[in-house]
PDB file of C-alpha atoms and ligand atoms in Angstrom:
ATOM      1  CA  UNK A 211       0.093  -0.047  -0.049  1.00 95.00           C
ATOM      2  CA  UNK A 212       1.292   3.405  -0.860  1.00 98.00           C
ATOM      3  CA  UNK A 213       0.979   6.546   1.388  1.00 98.00           C
ATOM      4  CA  UNK A 214       0.350   9.690  -0.429  1.00 98.00           C
ATOM      5  CA  UNK A 215      -0.007  13.244   0.973  1.00 98.00           C
ATOM      6  CA  UNK A 216      -2.077  15.566  -1.081  1.00 98.00           C
ATOM      7  CA  UNK A 217      -2.411  19.336  -0.710  1.00 98.00           C
ATOM      8  CA  UNK A 218      -5.804  20.724  -1.480  1.00 97.00           C
ATOM      9  CA  UNK A 219      -6.497  24.492  -2.018  1.00 96.00           C
ATOM     10  CA  UNK A 220      -9.566  26.502  -3.116  1.00 93.00           C
ATOM     11  CA  UNK A 221     -10.034  30.200  -3.404  1.00 89.00           C
ATOM     12  CA  UNK A 222     -13.338  30.575  -5.311  1.00 77.00           C
ATOM     13  CA  UNK A 223     -17.043  30.088  -4.589  1.00 81.00           C
ATOM     14  CA  UNK A 224     -17.920  28.023  -1.488  1.00 86.00           C
ATOM     15  CA  UNK A 225     -14.367  27.087  -0.617  1.00 91.00           C
ATOM     16  CA  UNK A 226     -15.178  24.672   2.275  1.00 93.00           C
ATOM     17  CA  UNK A 227     -17.699  22.819   0.129  1.00 89.00           C
ATOM     18  CA  UNK A 228     -15.257  22.653  -2.712  1.00 89.00           C
ATOM     19  CA  UNK A 229     -12.588  21.114  -0.355  1.00 94.00           C
ATOM     20  CA  UNK A 230     -15.238  18.692   1.004  1.00 93.00           C
ATOM     21  CA  UNK A 231     -16.351  17.696  -2.525  1.00 90.00           C
ATOM     22  CA  UNK A 232     -12.701  16.981  -3.492  1.00 93.00           C
ATOM     23  CA  UNK A 233     -12.108  14.776  -0.568  1.00 96.00           C
ATOM     24  CA  UNK A 234     -15.434  12.881  -1.338  1.00 94.00           C
ATOM     25  CA  UNK A 235     -14.269  12.279  -4.854  1.00 93.00           C
ATOM     26  CA  UNK A 236     -10.888  10.967  -3.589  1.00 97.00           C
ATOM     27  CA  UNK A 237     -12.699   8.637  -1.078  1.00 96.00           C
ATOM     28  CA  UNK A 238     -15.202   7.473  -3.838  1.00 95.00           C
ATOM     29  CA  UNK A 239     -12.306   6.071  -5.919  1.00 97.00           C
ATOM     30  CA  UNK A 240     -12.159   2.245  -5.444  1.00 97.00           C
ATOM     31  CA  UNK A 241      -8.309   2.257  -5.110  1.00 98.00           C
ATOM     32  CA  UNK A 242      -8.019   5.190  -2.748  1.00 98.00           C
ATOM     33  CA  UNK A 243      -8.781   5.363   1.083  1.00 97.00           C
ATOM     34  CA  UNK A 244      -8.701   8.678   2.842  1.00 97.00           C
ATOM     35  CA  UNK A 245      -6.911   8.123   6.092  1.00 97.00           C
ATOM     36  CA  UNK A 246      -6.339  11.528   7.738  1.00 97.00           C
ATOM     37  CA  UNK A 247      -7.437  15.144   7.273  1.00 98.00           C
ATOM     38  CA  UNK A 248      -5.600  18.251   8.542  1.00 98.00           C
ATOM     39  CA  UNK A 249      -7.576  21.160   9.712  1.00 98.00           C
ATOM     40  CA  UNK A 250      -8.718  23.684   7.134  1.00 98.00           C
ATOM     41  CA  UNK A 251      -6.513  26.853   7.125  1.00 98.00           C
ATOM     42  CA  UNK A 252      -7.298  30.205   5.822  1.00 98.00           C
ATOM     43  CA  UNK A 253      -4.173  31.257   3.867  1.00 97.00           C
ATOM     44  CA  UNK A 254      -2.969  34.395   2.206  1.00 96.00           C
ATOM     45  CA  UNK A 255      -2.343  33.962  -1.613  1.00 94.00           C
ATOM     46  CA  UNK A 256       1.297  33.095  -2.621  1.00 94.00           C
ATOM     47  CA  UNK A 257       2.533  33.989  -6.092  1.00 89.00           C
ATOM     48  CA  UNK A 258      -0.157  35.941  -7.686  1.00 85.00           C
ATOM     49  CA  UNK A 259      -1.271  37.980  -4.585  1.00 86.00           C
ATOM     50  CA  UNK A 260      -4.017  39.988  -6.025  1.00 84.00           C
ATOM     51  CA  UNK A 261      -6.693  37.353  -5.383  1.00 85.00           C
ATOM     52  CA  UNK A 262      -8.937  36.040  -2.782  1.00 89.00           C
ATOM     53  CA  UNK A 263      -7.591  34.046   0.372  1.00 94.00           C
ATOM     54  CA  UNK A 264      -7.378  30.371  -0.027  1.00 95.00           C
ATOM     55  CA  UNK A 265      -8.606  27.565   2.172  1.00 97.00           C
ATOM     56  CA  UNK A 266      -6.068  24.861   2.240  1.00 98.00           C
ATOM     57  CA  UNK A 267      -5.740  21.530   3.851  1.00 98.00           C
ATOM     58  CA  UNK A 268      -3.629  18.205   3.482  1.00 98.00           C
ATOM     59  CA  UNK A 269      -5.004  14.770   3.228  1.00 98.00           C
ATOM     60  CA  UNK A 270      -3.243  11.325   3.635  1.00 98.00           C
ATOM     61  CA  UNK A 271      -4.578   8.559   1.402  1.00 98.00           C
ATOM     62  CA  UNK A 272      -3.606   4.930   1.049  1.00 98.00           C
ATOM     63  CA  UNK A 273      -3.672   3.638  -2.443  1.00 98.00           C
ATOM     64  CA  UNK A 274      -2.577   0.797  -4.744  1.00 98.00           C
ATOM     65  CA  UNK A 275      -2.333   3.297  -7.513  1.00 98.00           C
ATOM     66  CA  UNK A 276       1.144   4.431  -8.910  1.00 98.00           C
ATOM     67  CA  UNK A 277       2.216   8.111  -8.599  1.00 98.00           C
ATOM     68  CA  UNK A 278       1.247   8.708 -12.185  1.00 98.00           C
ATOM     69  CA  UNK A 279      -2.207   7.181 -11.636  1.00 98.00           C
ATOM     70  CA  UNK A 280      -2.965   9.194  -8.642  1.00 98.00           C
ATOM     71  CA  UNK A 281      -1.920  12.213 -10.319  1.00 98.00           C
ATOM     72  CA  UNK A 282      -4.379  11.422 -13.065  1.00 98.00           C
ATOM     73  CA  UNK A 283      -7.052  10.958 -10.383  1.00 98.00           C
ATOM     74  CA  UNK A 284      -6.333  14.388  -8.935  1.00 97.00           C
ATOM     75  CA  UNK A 285      -6.453  15.909 -12.404  1.00 95.00           C
ATOM     76  CA  UNK A 286      -9.827  14.323 -13.031  1.00 94.00           C
ATOM     77  CA  UNK A 287     -11.119  15.790  -9.749  1.00 93.00           C
ATOM     78  CA  UNK A 288      -9.838  19.158 -10.616  1.00 90.00           C
ATOM     79  CA  UNK A 289     -11.654  18.829 -13.945  1.00 86.00           C
ATOM     80  CA  UNK A 290     -14.817  17.766 -12.437  1.00 85.00           C
ATOM     81  CA  UNK A 291     -14.782  20.618 -10.036  1.00 83.00           C
ATOM     82  CA  UNK A 292     -14.450  22.919 -13.042  1.00 66.00           C
ATOM     83  CA  UNK A 293     -11.198  24.338 -12.423  1.00 53.00           C
ATOM     84  CA  UNK A 294     -11.118  27.835 -13.692  1.00 45.00           C
ATOM     85  CA  UNK A 295      -7.661  29.201 -14.339  1.00 52.00           C
ATOM     86  CA  UNK A 296      -8.160  32.733 -15.672  1.00 48.00           C
ATOM     87  CA  UNK A 297      -4.504  33.560 -15.610  1.00 46.00           C
ATOM     88  CA  UNK A 298      -1.432  31.627 -14.632  1.00 52.00           C
ATOM     89  CA  UNK A 299      -1.039  31.678 -10.793  1.00 56.00           C
ATOM     90  CA  UNK A 300      -4.434  33.522 -10.742  1.00 59.00           C
ATOM     91  CA  UNK A 301      -7.833  32.635  -9.291  1.00 60.00           C
ATOM     92  CA  UNK A 302      -8.690  28.972  -9.589  1.00 64.00           C
ATOM     93  CA  UNK A 303     -11.511  26.860  -8.070  1.00 69.00           C
ATOM     94  CA  UNK A 304      -9.439  23.820  -6.880  1.00 84.00           C
ATOM     95  CA  UNK A 305      -6.001  22.523  -6.773  1.00 92.00           C
ATOM     96  CA  UNK A 306      -4.779  19.044  -5.831  1.00 96.00           C
ATOM     97  CA  UNK A 307      -0.983  18.785  -5.578  1.00 97.00           C
ATOM     98  CA  UNK A 308       0.768  15.497  -4.627  1.00 98.00           C
ATOM     99  CA  UNK A 309       3.333  16.360  -2.033  1.00 98.00           C
ATOM    100  CA  UNK A 310       4.666  12.908  -1.076  1.00 98.00           C
ATOM    101  CA  UNK A 311       4.471   9.536  -2.452  1.00 98.00           C
ATOM    102  CA  UNK A 312       5.898   7.174   0.168  1.00 98.00           C
ATOM    103  CA  UNK A 313       9.531   8.370   0.614  1.00 97.00           C
ATOM    104  CA  UNK A 314      10.046   8.278  -3.185  1.00 97.00           C
ATOM    105  CA  UNK A 315      11.732  10.765  -5.431  1.00 97.00           C
ATOM    106  CA  UNK A 316      10.094  10.926  -8.827  1.00 97.00           C
ATOM    107  CA  UNK A 317      10.910  13.057 -11.651  1.00 96.00           C
ATOM    108  CA  UNK A 318       8.957  12.702 -14.926  1.00 96.00           C
ATOM    109  CA  UNK A 319       7.720  15.031 -17.517  1.00 94.00           C
ATOM    110  CA  UNK A 320       4.445  15.311 -15.699  1.00 93.00           C
ATOM    111  CA  UNK A 321       5.313  14.852 -12.118  1.00 96.00           C
ATOM    112  CA  UNK A 322       7.880  15.858  -9.546  1.00 98.00           C
ATOM    113  CA  UNK A 323       7.654  14.222  -6.012  1.00 98.00           C
ATOM    114  CA  UNK A 324       8.349  15.555  -3.413  1.00 98.00           C
ATOM    115  CA  UNK A 325       6.498  18.673  -4.553  1.00 97.00           C
ATOM    116  CA  UNK A 326       9.073  21.002  -5.883  1.00 95.00           C
ATOM    117  CA  UNK A 327       7.950  24.086  -3.734  1.00 95.00           C
ATOM    118  CA  UNK A 328       6.393  22.365  -0.689  1.00 96.00           C
ATOM    119  CA  UNK A 329       9.396  23.233   1.369  1.00 94.00           C
ATOM    120  CA  UNK A 330       8.922  26.971   0.998  1.00 95.00           C
ATOM    121  CA  UNK A 331       5.073  27.081   1.331  1.00 97.00           C
ATOM    122  CA  UNK A 332       3.602  27.680   4.712  1.00 98.00           C
ATOM    123  CA  UNK A 333       0.160  26.823   3.416  1.00 98.00           C
ATOM    124  CA  UNK A 334       1.557  23.359   2.684  1.00 98.00           C
ATOM    125  CA  UNK A 335       3.894  22.734   5.596  1.00 98.00           C
ATOM    126  CA  UNK A 336       1.475  23.817   8.421  1.00 98.00           C
ATOM    127  CA  UNK A 337      -1.316  21.263   7.557  1.00 98.00           C
ATOM    128  CA  UNK A 338       1.231  18.594   6.625  1.00 98.00           C
ATOM    129  CA  UNK A 339       3.177  18.891   9.823  1.00 98.00           C
ATOM    130  CA  UNK A 340      -0.227  18.875  11.725  1.00 98.00           C
ATOM    131  CA  UNK A 341      -1.052  15.384  10.584  1.00 97.00           C
ATOM    132  CA  UNK A 342       2.530  14.078  10.186  1.00 98.00           C
ATOM    133  CA  UNK A 343       4.943  15.834  12.412  1.00 97.00           C
ATOM    134  CA  UNK A 344       7.536  12.892  12.181  1.00 97.00           C
ATOM    135  CA  UNK A 345       8.045  13.279   8.413  1.00 97.00           C
ATOM    136  CA  UNK A 346      11.349  13.979   6.769  1.00 97.00           C
ATOM    137  CA  UNK A 347      11.908  15.495   3.270  1.00 97.00           C
ATOM    138  CA  UNK A 348      12.823  12.520   0.969  1.00 96.00           C
ATOM    139  CA  UNK A 349      15.395  14.520  -0.863  1.00 95.00           C
ATOM    140  CA  UNK A 350      17.362  16.105   2.026  1.00 95.00           C
ATOM    141  CA  UNK A 351      16.205  14.042   5.032  1.00 96.00           C
ATOM    142  CA  UNK A 352      15.538  17.261   6.858  1.00 97.00           C
ATOM    143  CA  UNK A 353      12.547  17.158   9.304  1.00 97.00           C
ATOM    144  CA  UNK A 354       9.517  18.964   7.842  1.00 97.00           C
ATOM    145  CA  UNK A 355       9.098  20.551  11.354  1.00 97.00           C
ATOM    146  CA  UNK A 356      12.482  22.210  10.820  1.00 97.00           C
ATOM    147  CA  UNK A 357      11.492  23.362   7.395  1.00 97.00           C
ATOM    148  CA  UNK A 358       8.420  24.890   8.798  1.00 97.00           C
ATOM    149  CA  UNK A 359      10.412  26.698  11.669  1.00 97.00           C
ATOM    150  CA  UNK A 360      12.538  28.216   8.829  1.00 97.00           C
ATOM    151  CA  UNK A 361       9.442  29.251   6.765  1.00 97.00           C
ATOM    152  CA  UNK A 362       7.316  30.357   9.548  1.00 97.00           C
ATOM    153  CA  UNK A 363       3.559  30.411   9.722  1.00 97.00           C
ATOM    154  CA  UNK A 364       2.802  33.988   8.576  1.00 97.00           C
ATOM    155  CA  UNK A 365      -0.419  34.161   6.457  1.00 97.00           C
ATOM    156  CA  UNK A 366      -1.653  30.848   7.646  1.00 98.00           C
ATOM    157  CA  UNK A 367      -4.476  30.783  10.119  1.00 98.00           C
ATOM    158  CA  UNK A 368      -6.329  27.619  11.450  1.00 98.00           C
ATOM    159  CA  UNK A 369      -9.854  28.115  10.171  1.00 97.00           C
ATOM    160  CA  UNK A 370     -11.702  24.897  11.133  1.00 96.00           C
ATOM    161  CA  UNK A 371     -10.666  21.610  12.790  1.00 95.00           C
ATOM    162  CA  UNK A 372     -11.901  18.311  11.422  1.00 94.00           C
ATOM    163  CA  UNK A 373     -12.373  15.724  14.024  1.00 89.00           C
ATOM    164  CA  UNK A 374     -11.960  12.822  11.582  1.00 90.00           C
ATOM    165  CA  UNK A 375     -12.682  11.604   8.016  1.00 93.00           C
ATOM    166  CA  UNK A 376     -16.256  10.689   8.740  1.00 90.00           C
ATOM    167  CA  UNK A 377     -17.033  14.247  10.043  1.00 89.00           C
ATOM    168  CA  UNK A 378     -15.982  15.662   6.701  1.00 90.00           C
ATOM    169  CA  UNK A 379     -17.047  13.011   4.310  1.00 86.00           C
ATOM    170  CA  UNK A 380     -20.488  11.631   4.833  1.00 74.00           C
ATOM    171  CA  UNK A 381     -21.263   8.217   3.491  1.00 60.00           C
ATOM    172  CA  UNK A 382     -24.523   9.369   1.842  1.00 56.00           C
ATOM    173  CA  UNK A 383     -22.816  12.096  -0.249  1.00 47.00           C
TER     174      UNK A 383
HETATM  175  O1  GSY B 193      -0.492  25.266  -5.893  1.00 88.56           O
HETATM  176  C1  GSY B 193      -1.619  25.663  -4.929  1.00 88.56           C
HETATM  177  C2  GSY B 193      -2.281  26.896  -5.467  1.00 88.56           C
HETATM  178  N1  GSY B 193      -1.772  28.100  -4.939  1.00 88.56           N
HETATM  179  C3  GSY B 193      -2.156  28.584  -3.629  1.00 88.56           C
HETATM  180  C4  GSY B 193      -2.768  27.779  -2.509  1.00 88.56           C
HETATM  181  O2  GSY B 193      -3.200  26.764  -2.518  1.00 88.56           O
HETATM  182  N2  GSY B 193      -2.775  28.582  -1.345  1.00 88.56           N
HETATM  183  C5  GSY B 193      -2.151  29.848  -1.259  1.00 88.56           C
HETATM  184  N3  GSY B 193      -2.276  30.526  -0.051  1.00 88.56           N
HETATM  185  N4  GSY B 193      -1.562  30.415  -2.208  1.00 88.56           N
HETATM  186  C6  GSY B 193      -1.514  29.743  -3.474  1.00 88.56           C
HETATM  187  N5  GSY B 193      -0.916  30.060  -4.576  1.00 88.56           N
HETATM  188  C7  GSY B 193      -1.214  29.112  -5.411  1.00 88.56           C
HETATM  189  S1  GSY B 193      -0.565  29.094  -7.001  1.00 88.56           S
END
């Protein structure tokens, strides 16, 4: 079984509902099981800053899929949630980024894992460290907690705690 950490971010429409829908779509896939959810964080936009704040979270899933296959699942979910990318780095409905796939280093034309910018993004590190404080970066072996201490938590506010997967993903939905 493969352990995959995925970052979710939304900054348009009903952001919490969009996150919930994305997690439901992950859970609905027959080869994916959602194991852990971080809290939801309200985060200042990084990159193109003249856009609405984001809601971000990180999920841990177990899957039999390869990294390429889980990437395709994430892209299908983005597609289904009608991702709107008006300008590069600009407003969008939903992003799912694979952060870690086991402790693997993967570099293909379509996928780089660990995610190339995860170590510099507080909106990724804060929720990731919340659910997996023991993790080390596969490339450098540096503790993610140490990376977070260097990056800081500015612009990242805990917005809602989630008690468990069942609180967020209801079986009837
Ligand atoms: O790659 C994620 C999309 N994204 C985000 C995001 O999810 N949260 C914040 N705070 N800033 C972002 N900039 C980009 S691009």
